Structure formats: structure tokens, C-alpha cells
GROMACS .gro file of C-alpha atoms in nm:
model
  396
    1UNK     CA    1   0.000   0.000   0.000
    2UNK     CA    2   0.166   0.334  -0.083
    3UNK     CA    3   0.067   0.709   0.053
    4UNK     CA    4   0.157   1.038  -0.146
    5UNK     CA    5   0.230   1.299   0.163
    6UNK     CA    6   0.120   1.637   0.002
    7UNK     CA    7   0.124   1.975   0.230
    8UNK     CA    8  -0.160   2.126   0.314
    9UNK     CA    9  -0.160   2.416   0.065
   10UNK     CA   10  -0.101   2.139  -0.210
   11UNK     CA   11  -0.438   1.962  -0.098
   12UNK     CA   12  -0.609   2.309  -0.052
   13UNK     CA   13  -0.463   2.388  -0.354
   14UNK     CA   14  -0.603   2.077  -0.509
   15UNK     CA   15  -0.994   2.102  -0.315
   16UNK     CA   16  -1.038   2.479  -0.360
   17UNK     CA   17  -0.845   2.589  -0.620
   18UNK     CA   18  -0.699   2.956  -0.457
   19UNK     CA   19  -0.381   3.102  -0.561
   20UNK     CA   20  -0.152   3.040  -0.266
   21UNK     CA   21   0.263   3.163  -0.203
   22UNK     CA   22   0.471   3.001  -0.063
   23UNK     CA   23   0.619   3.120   0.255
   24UNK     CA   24   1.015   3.007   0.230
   25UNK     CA   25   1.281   3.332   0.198
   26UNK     CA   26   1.339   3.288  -0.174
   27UNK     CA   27   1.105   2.956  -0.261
   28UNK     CA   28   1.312   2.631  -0.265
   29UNK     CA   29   1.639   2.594  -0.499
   30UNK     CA   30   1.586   2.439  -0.788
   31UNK     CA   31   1.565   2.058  -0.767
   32UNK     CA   32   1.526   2.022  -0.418
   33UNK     CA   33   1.202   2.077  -0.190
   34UNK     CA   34   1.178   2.190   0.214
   35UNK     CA   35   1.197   1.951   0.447
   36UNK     CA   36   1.158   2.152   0.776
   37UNK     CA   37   0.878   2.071   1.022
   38UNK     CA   38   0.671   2.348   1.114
   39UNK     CA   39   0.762   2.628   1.367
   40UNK     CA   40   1.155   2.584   1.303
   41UNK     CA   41   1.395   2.877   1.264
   42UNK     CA   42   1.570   2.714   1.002
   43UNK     CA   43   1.490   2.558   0.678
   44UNK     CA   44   1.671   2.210   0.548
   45UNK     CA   45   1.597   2.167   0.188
   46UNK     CA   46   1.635   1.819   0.034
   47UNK     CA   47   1.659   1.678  -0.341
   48UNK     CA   48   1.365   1.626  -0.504
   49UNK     CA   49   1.371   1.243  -0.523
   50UNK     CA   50   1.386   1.193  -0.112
   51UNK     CA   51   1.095   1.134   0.102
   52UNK     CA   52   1.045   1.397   0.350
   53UNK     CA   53   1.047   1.252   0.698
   54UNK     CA   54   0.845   1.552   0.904
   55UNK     CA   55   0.548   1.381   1.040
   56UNK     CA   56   0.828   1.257   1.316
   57UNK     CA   57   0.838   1.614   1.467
   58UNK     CA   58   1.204   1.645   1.300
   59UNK     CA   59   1.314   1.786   1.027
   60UNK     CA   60   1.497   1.554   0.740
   61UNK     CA   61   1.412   1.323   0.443
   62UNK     CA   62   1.495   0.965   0.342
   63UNK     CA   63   1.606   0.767   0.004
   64UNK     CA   64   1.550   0.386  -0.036
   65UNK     CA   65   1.556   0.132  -0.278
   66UNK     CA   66   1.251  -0.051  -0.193
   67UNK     CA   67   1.085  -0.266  -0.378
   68UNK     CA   68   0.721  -0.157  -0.409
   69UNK     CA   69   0.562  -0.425  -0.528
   70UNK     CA   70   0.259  -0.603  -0.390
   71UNK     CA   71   0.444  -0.831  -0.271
   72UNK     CA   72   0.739  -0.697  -0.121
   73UNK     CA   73   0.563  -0.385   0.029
   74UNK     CA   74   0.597  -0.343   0.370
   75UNK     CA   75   0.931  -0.540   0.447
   76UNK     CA   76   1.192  -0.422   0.165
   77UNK     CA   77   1.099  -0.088   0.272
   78UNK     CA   78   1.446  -0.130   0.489
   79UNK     CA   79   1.660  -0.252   0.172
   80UNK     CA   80   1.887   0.062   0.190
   81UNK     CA   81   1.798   0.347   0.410
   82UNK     CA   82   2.004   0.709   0.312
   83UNK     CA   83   1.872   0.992   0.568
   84UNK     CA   84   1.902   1.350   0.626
   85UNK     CA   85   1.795   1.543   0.923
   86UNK     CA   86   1.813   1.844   1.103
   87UNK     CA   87   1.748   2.001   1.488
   88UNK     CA   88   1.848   2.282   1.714
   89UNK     CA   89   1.964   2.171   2.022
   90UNK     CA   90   1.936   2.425   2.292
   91UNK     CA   91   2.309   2.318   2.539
   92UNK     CA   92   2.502   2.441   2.807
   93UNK     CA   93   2.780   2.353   2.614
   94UNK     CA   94   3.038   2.687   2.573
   95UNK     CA   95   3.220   2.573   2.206
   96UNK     CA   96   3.251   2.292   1.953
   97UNK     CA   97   3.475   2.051   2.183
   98UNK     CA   98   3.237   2.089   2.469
   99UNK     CA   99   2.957   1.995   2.276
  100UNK     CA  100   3.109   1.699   2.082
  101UNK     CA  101   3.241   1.553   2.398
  102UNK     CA  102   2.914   1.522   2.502
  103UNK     CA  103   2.790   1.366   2.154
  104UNK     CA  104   3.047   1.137   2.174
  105UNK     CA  105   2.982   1.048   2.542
  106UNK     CA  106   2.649   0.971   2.439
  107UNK     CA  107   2.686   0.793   2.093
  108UNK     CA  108   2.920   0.559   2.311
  109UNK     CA  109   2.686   0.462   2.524
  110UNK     CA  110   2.398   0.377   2.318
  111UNK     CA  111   2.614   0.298   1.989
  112UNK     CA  112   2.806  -0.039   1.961
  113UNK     CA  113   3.173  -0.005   1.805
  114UNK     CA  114   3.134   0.362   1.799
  115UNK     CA  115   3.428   0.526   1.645
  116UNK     CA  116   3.517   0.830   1.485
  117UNK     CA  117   3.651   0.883   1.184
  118UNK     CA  118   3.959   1.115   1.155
  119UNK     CA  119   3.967   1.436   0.895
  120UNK     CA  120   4.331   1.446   0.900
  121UNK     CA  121   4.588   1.155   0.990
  122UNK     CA  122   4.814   1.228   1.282
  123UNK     CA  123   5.160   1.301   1.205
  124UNK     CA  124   5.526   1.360   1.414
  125UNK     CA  125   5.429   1.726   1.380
  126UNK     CA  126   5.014   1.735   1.489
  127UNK     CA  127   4.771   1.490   1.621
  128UNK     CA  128   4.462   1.385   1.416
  129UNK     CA  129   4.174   1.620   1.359
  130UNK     CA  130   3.891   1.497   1.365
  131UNK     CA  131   3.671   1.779   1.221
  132UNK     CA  132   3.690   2.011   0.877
  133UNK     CA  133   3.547   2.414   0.887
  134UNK     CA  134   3.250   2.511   0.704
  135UNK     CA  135   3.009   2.733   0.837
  136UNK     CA  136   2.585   2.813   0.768
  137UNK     CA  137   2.381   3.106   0.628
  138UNK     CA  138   2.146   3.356   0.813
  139UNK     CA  139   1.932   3.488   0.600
  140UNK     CA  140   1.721   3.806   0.665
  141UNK     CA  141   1.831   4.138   0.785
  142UNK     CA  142   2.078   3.999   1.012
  143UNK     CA  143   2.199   3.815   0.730
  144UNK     CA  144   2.546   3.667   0.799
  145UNK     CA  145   2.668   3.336   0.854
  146UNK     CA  146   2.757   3.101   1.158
  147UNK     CA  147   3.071   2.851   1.209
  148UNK     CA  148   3.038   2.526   1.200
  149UNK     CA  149   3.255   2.173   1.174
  150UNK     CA  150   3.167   1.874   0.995
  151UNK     CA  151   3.295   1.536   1.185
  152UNK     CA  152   3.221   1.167   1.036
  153UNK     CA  153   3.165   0.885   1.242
  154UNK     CA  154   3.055   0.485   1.213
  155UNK     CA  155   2.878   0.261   1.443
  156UNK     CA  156   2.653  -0.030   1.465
  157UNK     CA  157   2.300  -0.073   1.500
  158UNK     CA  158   1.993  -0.304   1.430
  159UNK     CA  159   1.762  -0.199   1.151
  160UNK     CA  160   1.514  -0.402   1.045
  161UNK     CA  161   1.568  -0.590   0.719
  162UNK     CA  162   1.293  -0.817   0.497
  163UNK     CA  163   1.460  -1.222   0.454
  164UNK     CA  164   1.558  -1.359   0.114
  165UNK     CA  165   1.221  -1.462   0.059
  166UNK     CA  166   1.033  -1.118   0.154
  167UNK     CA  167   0.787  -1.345   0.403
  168UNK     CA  168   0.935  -1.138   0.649
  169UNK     CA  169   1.145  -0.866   0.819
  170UNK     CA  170   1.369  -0.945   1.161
  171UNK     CA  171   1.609  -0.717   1.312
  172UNK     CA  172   1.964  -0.736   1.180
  173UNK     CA  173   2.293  -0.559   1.248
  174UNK     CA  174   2.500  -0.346   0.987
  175UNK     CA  175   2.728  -0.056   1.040
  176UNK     CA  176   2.643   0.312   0.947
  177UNK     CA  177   2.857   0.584   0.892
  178UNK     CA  178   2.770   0.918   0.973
  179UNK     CA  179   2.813   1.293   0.867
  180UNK     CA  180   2.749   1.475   1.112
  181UNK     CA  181   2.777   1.930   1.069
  182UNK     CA  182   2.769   2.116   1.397
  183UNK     CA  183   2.702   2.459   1.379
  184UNK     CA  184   2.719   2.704   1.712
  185UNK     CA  185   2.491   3.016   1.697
  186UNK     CA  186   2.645   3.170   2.044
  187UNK     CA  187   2.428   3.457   2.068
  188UNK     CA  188   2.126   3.200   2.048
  189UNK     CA  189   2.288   2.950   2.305
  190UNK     CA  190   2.173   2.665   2.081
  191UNK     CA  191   2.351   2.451   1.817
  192UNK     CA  192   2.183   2.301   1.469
  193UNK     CA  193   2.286   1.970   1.357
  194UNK     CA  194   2.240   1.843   1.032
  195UNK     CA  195   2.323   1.434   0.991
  196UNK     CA  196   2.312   1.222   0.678
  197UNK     CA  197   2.362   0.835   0.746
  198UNK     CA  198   2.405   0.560   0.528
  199UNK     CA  199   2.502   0.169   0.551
  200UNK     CA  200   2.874   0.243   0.558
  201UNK     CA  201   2.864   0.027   0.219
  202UNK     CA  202   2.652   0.335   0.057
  203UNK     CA  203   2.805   0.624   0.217
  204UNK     CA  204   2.970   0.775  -0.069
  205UNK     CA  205   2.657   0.711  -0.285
  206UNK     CA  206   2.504   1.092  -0.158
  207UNK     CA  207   2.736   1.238   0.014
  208UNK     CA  208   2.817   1.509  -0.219
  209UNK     CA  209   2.438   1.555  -0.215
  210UNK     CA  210   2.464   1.646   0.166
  211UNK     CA  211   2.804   1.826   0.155
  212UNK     CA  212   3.094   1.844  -0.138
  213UNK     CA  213   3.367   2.098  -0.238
  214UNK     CA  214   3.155   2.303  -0.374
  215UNK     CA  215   2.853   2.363  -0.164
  216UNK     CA  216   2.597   2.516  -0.360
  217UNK     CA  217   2.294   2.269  -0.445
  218UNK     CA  218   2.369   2.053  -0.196
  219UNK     CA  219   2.172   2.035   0.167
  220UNK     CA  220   2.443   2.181   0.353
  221UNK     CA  221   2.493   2.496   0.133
  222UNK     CA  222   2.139   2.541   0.139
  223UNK     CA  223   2.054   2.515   0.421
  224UNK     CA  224   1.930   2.863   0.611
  225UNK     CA  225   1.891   3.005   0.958
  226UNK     CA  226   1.629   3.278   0.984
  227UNK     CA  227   1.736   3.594   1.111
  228UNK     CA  228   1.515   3.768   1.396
  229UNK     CA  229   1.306   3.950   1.125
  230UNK     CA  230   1.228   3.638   0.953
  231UNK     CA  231   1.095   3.489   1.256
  232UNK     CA  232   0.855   3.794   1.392
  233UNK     CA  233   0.653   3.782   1.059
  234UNK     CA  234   0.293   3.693   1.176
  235UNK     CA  235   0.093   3.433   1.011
  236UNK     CA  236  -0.265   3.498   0.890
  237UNK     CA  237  -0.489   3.322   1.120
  238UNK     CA  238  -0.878   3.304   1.063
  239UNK     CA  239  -1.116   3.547   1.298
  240UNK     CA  240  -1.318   3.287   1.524
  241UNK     CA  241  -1.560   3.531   1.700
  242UNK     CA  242  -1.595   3.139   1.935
  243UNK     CA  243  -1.282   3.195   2.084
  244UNK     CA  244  -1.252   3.159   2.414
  245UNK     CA  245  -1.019   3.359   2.637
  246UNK     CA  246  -0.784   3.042   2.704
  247UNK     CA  247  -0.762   2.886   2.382
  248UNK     CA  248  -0.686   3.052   2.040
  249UNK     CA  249  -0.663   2.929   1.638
  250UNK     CA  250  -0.316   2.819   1.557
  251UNK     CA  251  -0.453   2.689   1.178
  252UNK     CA  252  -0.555   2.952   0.918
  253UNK     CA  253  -0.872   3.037   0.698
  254UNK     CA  254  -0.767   2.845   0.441
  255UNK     CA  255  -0.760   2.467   0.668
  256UNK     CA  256  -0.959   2.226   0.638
  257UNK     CA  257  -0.997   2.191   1.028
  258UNK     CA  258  -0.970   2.418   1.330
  259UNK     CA  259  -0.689   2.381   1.533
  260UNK     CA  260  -0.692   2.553   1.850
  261UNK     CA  261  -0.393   2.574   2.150
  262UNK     CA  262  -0.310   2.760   2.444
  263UNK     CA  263  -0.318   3.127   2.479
  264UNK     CA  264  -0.011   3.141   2.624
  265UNK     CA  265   0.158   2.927   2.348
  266UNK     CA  266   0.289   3.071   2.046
  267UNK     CA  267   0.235   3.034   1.694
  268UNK     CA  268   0.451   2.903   1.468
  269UNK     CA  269   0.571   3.123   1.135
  270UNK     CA  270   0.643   3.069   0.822
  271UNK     CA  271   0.527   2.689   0.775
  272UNK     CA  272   0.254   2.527   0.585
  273UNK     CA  273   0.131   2.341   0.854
  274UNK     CA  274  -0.012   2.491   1.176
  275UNK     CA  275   0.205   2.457   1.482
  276UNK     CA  276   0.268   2.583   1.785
  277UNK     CA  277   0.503   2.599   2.076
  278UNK     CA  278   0.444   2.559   2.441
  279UNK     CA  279   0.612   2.897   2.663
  280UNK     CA  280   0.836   2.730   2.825
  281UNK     CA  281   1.019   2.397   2.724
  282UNK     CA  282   1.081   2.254   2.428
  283UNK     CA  283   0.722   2.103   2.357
  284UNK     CA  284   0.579   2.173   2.039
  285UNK     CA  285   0.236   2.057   1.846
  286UNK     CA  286   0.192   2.072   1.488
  287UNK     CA  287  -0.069   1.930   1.223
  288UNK     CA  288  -0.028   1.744   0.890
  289UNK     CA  289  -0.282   1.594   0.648
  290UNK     CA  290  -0.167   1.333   0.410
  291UNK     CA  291  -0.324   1.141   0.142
  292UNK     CA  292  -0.373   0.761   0.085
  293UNK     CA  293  -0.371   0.578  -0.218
  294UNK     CA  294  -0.627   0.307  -0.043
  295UNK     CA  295  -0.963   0.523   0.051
  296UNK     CA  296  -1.048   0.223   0.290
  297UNK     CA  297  -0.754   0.312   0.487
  298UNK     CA  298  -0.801   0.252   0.878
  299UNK     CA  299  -0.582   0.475   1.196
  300UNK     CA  300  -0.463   0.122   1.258
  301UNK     CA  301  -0.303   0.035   0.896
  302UNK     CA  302  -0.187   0.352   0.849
  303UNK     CA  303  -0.010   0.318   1.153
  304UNK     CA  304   0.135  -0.012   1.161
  305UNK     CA  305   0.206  -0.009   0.777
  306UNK     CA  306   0.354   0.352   0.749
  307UNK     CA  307   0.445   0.548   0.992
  308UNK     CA  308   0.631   0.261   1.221
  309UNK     CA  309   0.847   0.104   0.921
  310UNK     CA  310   0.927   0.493   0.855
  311UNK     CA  311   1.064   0.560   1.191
  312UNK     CA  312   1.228   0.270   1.270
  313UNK     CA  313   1.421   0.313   0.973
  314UNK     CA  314   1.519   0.705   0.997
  315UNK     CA  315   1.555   0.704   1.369
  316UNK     CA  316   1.889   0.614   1.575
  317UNK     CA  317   1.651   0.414   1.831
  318UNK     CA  318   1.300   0.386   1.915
  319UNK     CA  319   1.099   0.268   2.183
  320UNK     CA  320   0.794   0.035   2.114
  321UNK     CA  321   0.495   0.302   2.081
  322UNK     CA  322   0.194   0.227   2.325
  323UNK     CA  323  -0.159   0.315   2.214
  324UNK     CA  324  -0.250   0.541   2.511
  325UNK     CA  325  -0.594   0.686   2.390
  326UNK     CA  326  -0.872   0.537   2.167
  327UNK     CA  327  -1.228   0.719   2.087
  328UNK     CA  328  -1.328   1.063   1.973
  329UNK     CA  329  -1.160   1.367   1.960
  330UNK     CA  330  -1.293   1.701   1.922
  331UNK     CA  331  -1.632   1.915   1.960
  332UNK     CA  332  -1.933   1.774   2.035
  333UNK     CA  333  -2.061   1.813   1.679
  334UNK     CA  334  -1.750   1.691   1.485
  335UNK     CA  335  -1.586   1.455   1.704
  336UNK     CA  336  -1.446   1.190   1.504
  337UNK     CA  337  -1.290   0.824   1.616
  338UNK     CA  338  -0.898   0.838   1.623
  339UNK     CA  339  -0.604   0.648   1.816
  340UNK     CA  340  -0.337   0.805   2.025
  341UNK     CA  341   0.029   0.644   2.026
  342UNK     CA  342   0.311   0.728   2.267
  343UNK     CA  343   0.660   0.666   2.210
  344UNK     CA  344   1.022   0.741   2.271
  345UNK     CA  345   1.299   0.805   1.941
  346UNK     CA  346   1.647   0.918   1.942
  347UNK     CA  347   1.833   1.094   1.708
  348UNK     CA  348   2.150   1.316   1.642
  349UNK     CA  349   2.226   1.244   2.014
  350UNK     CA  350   1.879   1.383   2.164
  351UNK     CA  351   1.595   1.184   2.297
  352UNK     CA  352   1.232   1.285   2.207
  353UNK     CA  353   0.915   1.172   2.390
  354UNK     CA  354   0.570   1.151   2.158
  355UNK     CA  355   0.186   1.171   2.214
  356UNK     CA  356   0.108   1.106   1.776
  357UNK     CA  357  -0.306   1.120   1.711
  358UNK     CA  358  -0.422   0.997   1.407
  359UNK     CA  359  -0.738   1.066   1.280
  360UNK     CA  360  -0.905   0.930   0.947
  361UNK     CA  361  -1.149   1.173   0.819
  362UNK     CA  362  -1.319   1.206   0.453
  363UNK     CA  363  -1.051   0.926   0.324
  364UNK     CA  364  -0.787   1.182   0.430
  365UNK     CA  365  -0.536   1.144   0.716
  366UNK     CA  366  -0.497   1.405   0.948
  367UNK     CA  367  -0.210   1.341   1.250
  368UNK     CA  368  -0.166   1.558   1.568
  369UNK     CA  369   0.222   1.553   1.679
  370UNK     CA  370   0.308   1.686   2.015
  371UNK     CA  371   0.676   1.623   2.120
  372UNK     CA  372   0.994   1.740   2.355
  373UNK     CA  373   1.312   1.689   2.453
  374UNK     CA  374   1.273   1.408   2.702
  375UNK     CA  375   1.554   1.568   2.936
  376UNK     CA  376   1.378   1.901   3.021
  377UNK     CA  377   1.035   1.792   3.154
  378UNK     CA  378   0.805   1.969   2.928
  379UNK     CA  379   0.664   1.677   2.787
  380UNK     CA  380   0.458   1.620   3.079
  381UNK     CA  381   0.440   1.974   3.203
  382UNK     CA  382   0.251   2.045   2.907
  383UNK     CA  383   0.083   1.742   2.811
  384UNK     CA  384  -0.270   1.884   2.970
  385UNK     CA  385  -0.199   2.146   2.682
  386UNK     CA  386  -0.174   1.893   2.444
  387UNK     CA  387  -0.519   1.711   2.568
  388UNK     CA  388  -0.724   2.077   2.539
  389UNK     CA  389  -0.653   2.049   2.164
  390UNK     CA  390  -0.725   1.748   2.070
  391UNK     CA  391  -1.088   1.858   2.262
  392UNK     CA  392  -1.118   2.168   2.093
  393UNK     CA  393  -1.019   2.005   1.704
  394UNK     CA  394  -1.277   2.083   1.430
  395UNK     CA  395  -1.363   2.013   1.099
  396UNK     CA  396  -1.497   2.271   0.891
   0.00000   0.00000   0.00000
């Protein structure tokens, strides 16, 4: 079974017909599309030909050689997994070494035969380095550029992987070898990482599609930071004259669906997708619709068929999700059946904690993403938060 993810302005595009811009700095360069989930203060732009990864909650793509046929669908989705992600990681961490001390303090604990691979071979004269300069655009009035290092690295880890006979997938072992480009914006106390992984077998197949000599056109030398005056542009949200003093619309006229959050959260910018973020923490919810090829499609196939094979593929590790809600969501009036999973996923050296609703409506899927860091406690402050919308959803 196969799904075609389309953004939301696509389907409106497609149901109503409007002329509708679209909201990157300069639209995306040619070839490649944005891969950025909504509410970031970057965009990662990918080639064309990947499969953007965003209904995670982070930013990136994949590229596979699966076999879609009937028969193989399903299980040789893990063939050959290439990814590409991005994050901000907000860290104590004063400079590059401090921060990569504690990536590497991390990737050996959870990695097996973790080991880094060195830029430069040690000589008489020097020691090894272990990292190359580059360095990432800010675009907008503040428009500039931060430093950053790119470091490689291999380990091993289980992926699953279909038999000879495609009757079935198990876990398996291979290495991976990693690309990993650190970038330190010190006035914002944060660092983005941007990682592209590959069996260590097919590492060189993309990886002047991530980062070469020449940077332009590839995701690296794409890739933007928004300035402060890209980030205070303020999106046009519909006028509910129903809204109540502690909730507010996060979606826009143009939606399909209401989506309502906190008052005191803020809205994300700049996106196609409604989102919003919680006022303290790192929690974050955000809304995506996407289209199946099969209009018989159930929350529980679309689950188990899709979105799981998908993770387990594109994330470093990932806890088995537990279905935590099942019923309506909703207003009175439009409440409509959908499942709630919760789960755990690691990646780039961060751990993320997820309450994912999926809801089938009008043979389209809509799902409800609220995640955080799982090391600064805002999953559960604000998972109340998180409840209120999913009460307060509507369909138009």
C-alpha cells in the first residue's frame, strides 16, 4: 500500500483551487524541496527524489531502494535506508569541543563499536583532527553566517531488514557511517545539527548531495537560519468570534480543520502546517494531512504499515509506541474516532518523547504531533496542553 504525503496548501490547492505563495525566503532551490517541520527557525531543503520525513516532529528526508511491489511492500521498505535530518539543540555547552564531547559520550553509550573517523591523519608534527570548517547562512536582515565543523563517524546498529524470501522482516545488524555538521549560533545559546547516514557500504553514494567541495545545491549549502526578522513575521490566522479567552486558532482560513492551542503558546511562522510551541520547554504541536492511495484506509493500517516502518528506519533508536488513547476527539458536533500512540525516538544524540493522534477523516489522514526533549520535563508539564486540543479540534 503506498501514501503520497502532500502539504496542506497542495491539498487546498487541489480542493479549492486559490492562488496560494509560498512562505520560504526565496522559494526552494531548484531541484530540491523543504523539508523543515513546522515552527523551526531554520529551513533544510532536500533533493527532489527523497521522502520527507516531518510527520516525526524532526526535520529531514529519506532515500530507499525498496521494492514496491505487492508483494514486497511493507518489508523491503528497509533494503537501503540514506537519511538526512536536522534540529536545534538548545546546550550548556560553551564551544565545539564541549559539545562533541558530550555527543560522543552519548553515541558511546547507546552505539556499539562507535568510532570516529579522523579528517586528518596524525603526524610527528600534529595529532589527528577529527573535524573540517565550514560554516551556515542567516538569511534576513541579520543576514550573515555562523561557524560550523563537519565530523564523520561509524557505528553499529539493528535496523530491520525483509529475509531472502520477503515473508518477512527481523532485526539485523549493519554498520552506518555518519556525517554529522555542527554549527554554534552563540548569541542564540543553541547549536543546529544536520546528519546524513548511510550503511557504511553506501556512504559515498550521496554524500556530495549532503556536503561536497563546492557547496551550492547541496543540503548543507542550502541550508538557512532565519534571522530575527524572519521569525517575527505573523501568520494569517482566521477570525473565530468562538474563541474563548484560554484557547486561540493556531490553523488559518484556508484549513480544512480548526486547530486551536493555548493562549499562552505561540504560533509558529512561516510553515505550511499549523504549529505551535508551548512557553516554556521545548514542547511543540503541529498538524499534517496526508493522502492515501487506499480510501479504505483505517488509523490502525496507516499506523502499523507507514508510519512505524518509517521511523524505525530514519531514527537512531526507538521505543515500542503504546496506544495510550482510543475514541473521539474534538467538539461535540465533529468529534471523530482516532487512536493516540506514545513513544520514545532518538536521534543526532537527543531523545524525544511523543503523544502522535491519528485521525481518518473524509478518506484523508490528518495526524496531531506533540513532542519534547525528554531531558527538560516539558513533555509532561505540558501534556494537559496537548489534551485541550485534541478537545477543541474541528472540521470545517
Amino acid at each position: 500500500m503506498k501514501y503520497v504525503r502532500i502539504s496542506a496548501l497542495v491539498l487546498l490547492a487541489l480542493m479549492l483551487c486559490p492562488a496560494l505563495a509560498a512562505c520560504t525566503p526565496n522559494g526552494a532551490p531548484k531541484g530540491m524541496q523543504d523539508a523543515t517541520c513546522p515552527g523551526q527557525d531554520f529551513i533544510l531543503y532536500v533533493p527532489m527524489q527523497w521522502t520527507v520525513n516531518s510527520r516525526s516532529g524532526i526535520s529531514g528526508a529519506f532515500f530507499t531502494t525498496a521494492d514496491h511491489s505487492d508483494q514486497a511492500q511493507g518489508l523491503a521498505q528497509h533494503s537501503n535506508f540514506w537519511t538526512i535530518s536536522a534540529h536545534k539543540v538548545t546546550s550548556d555547552a560553551e564551544d565545539f569541543d564541549a559539545y562533541w564531547s558530550q555527543l560522543t559520550a552519548y553515541y558511546d553509550e547507546h552505539y556499539k563499536k562507535f568510532n570516529v573517523v579522523n579528517y586528518e591523519e596524525a603526524t610527528e608534527q600534529k595529532p589527528a583532527k577529527v573535524y573540517r570548517e565550514t560554516s551556515l547562512d542567516i538569511f534576513g536582515d541579520d543576514a550573515g553566517m555562523y561557524p560550523a565543523r563537519v565530523y564523520e563517524f561509524t557505528a553499529e546498529v539493528k535496523e530491520f531488514a525483509p529475509v531472502e524470501d520477503l515473508s518477512a522482516q527481523e532485526q539485523m545488524i549493519f554498520t552506518r557511517k555518519y556525517c554529522q555538521v555542527i554549527c554554534h549560533a552563540k548569541d542564540r545559546g543553541c547549536f543546529y545539527v544536520l546528519t546524513y547516514s548511510a550503511r557504511e557500504e553506501d556512504y559515498d553514494r550521496f554524500l556530495n548531495v549532503f556536503i561536497g567541495e563546492f557547496e551550492e545545491e547541496t543540503v548543507v549549502g542550502e541550508f538557512v537560519i532565519l534571522g530575527e526578522s524572519e521569525q517575527t513575521k505573523e501568520p494569517k490566522l482566521f477570525k473565530d468570534p468562538d474563541t474563548t479567552d484560554q484557547m486561540k486558532p493556531a490553523s488559518t482560513d484556508e484549513m480544512p480543520y480548526r486547530f486551536y492551542v493555548p493562549d499562552a503558546w505561540y504560533i509558529g511562522v512561516n510553515t505550511d502546517y499549523p504549529s505551535a510551541h508551548a512557553p516554556t520547554g521545548s514542547a511543540n504541536a503541529t498538524v499534517m494531512i496526508y493522502v492515501p492511495s487506499d480510501e479504505q484506509i483505517s488509523v490502525d493500517t496507516y499506523w502499523e504499515g507507514y508510519c512505524l516502518p518509517e521511523y524505525e528506519a530514519v531514527f537512531d533508536s526507538m521505543t515500542t509506541p503504546e496506544q495510550v488513547f482510543e475514541g473521539t476527539i474534538g467538539t461535540d458536533k465533529d468529534a471523530k474516532n482516532a487512536k493516540t500512540y506514545r513513544f520514545g525516538a532518538s536521534i543526532g544524540g537527543n531523545d524525544y518523547l511523543y503523544e502522535q493522534t491519528v485521525i481518518v477523516h473524509s478518506s484523508l489522514i490528518y495526524v496531531v504531533t506533540y513532542t519534547a526533549l525528554a531531558s527538560d520535563g516539558s513533555f509532561e508539564q505540558h501534556l494537559d496542553d496537548y489534551r485541550a486540543m485534541l478537545d477543541s479540534f474541528t472540521f470545517r
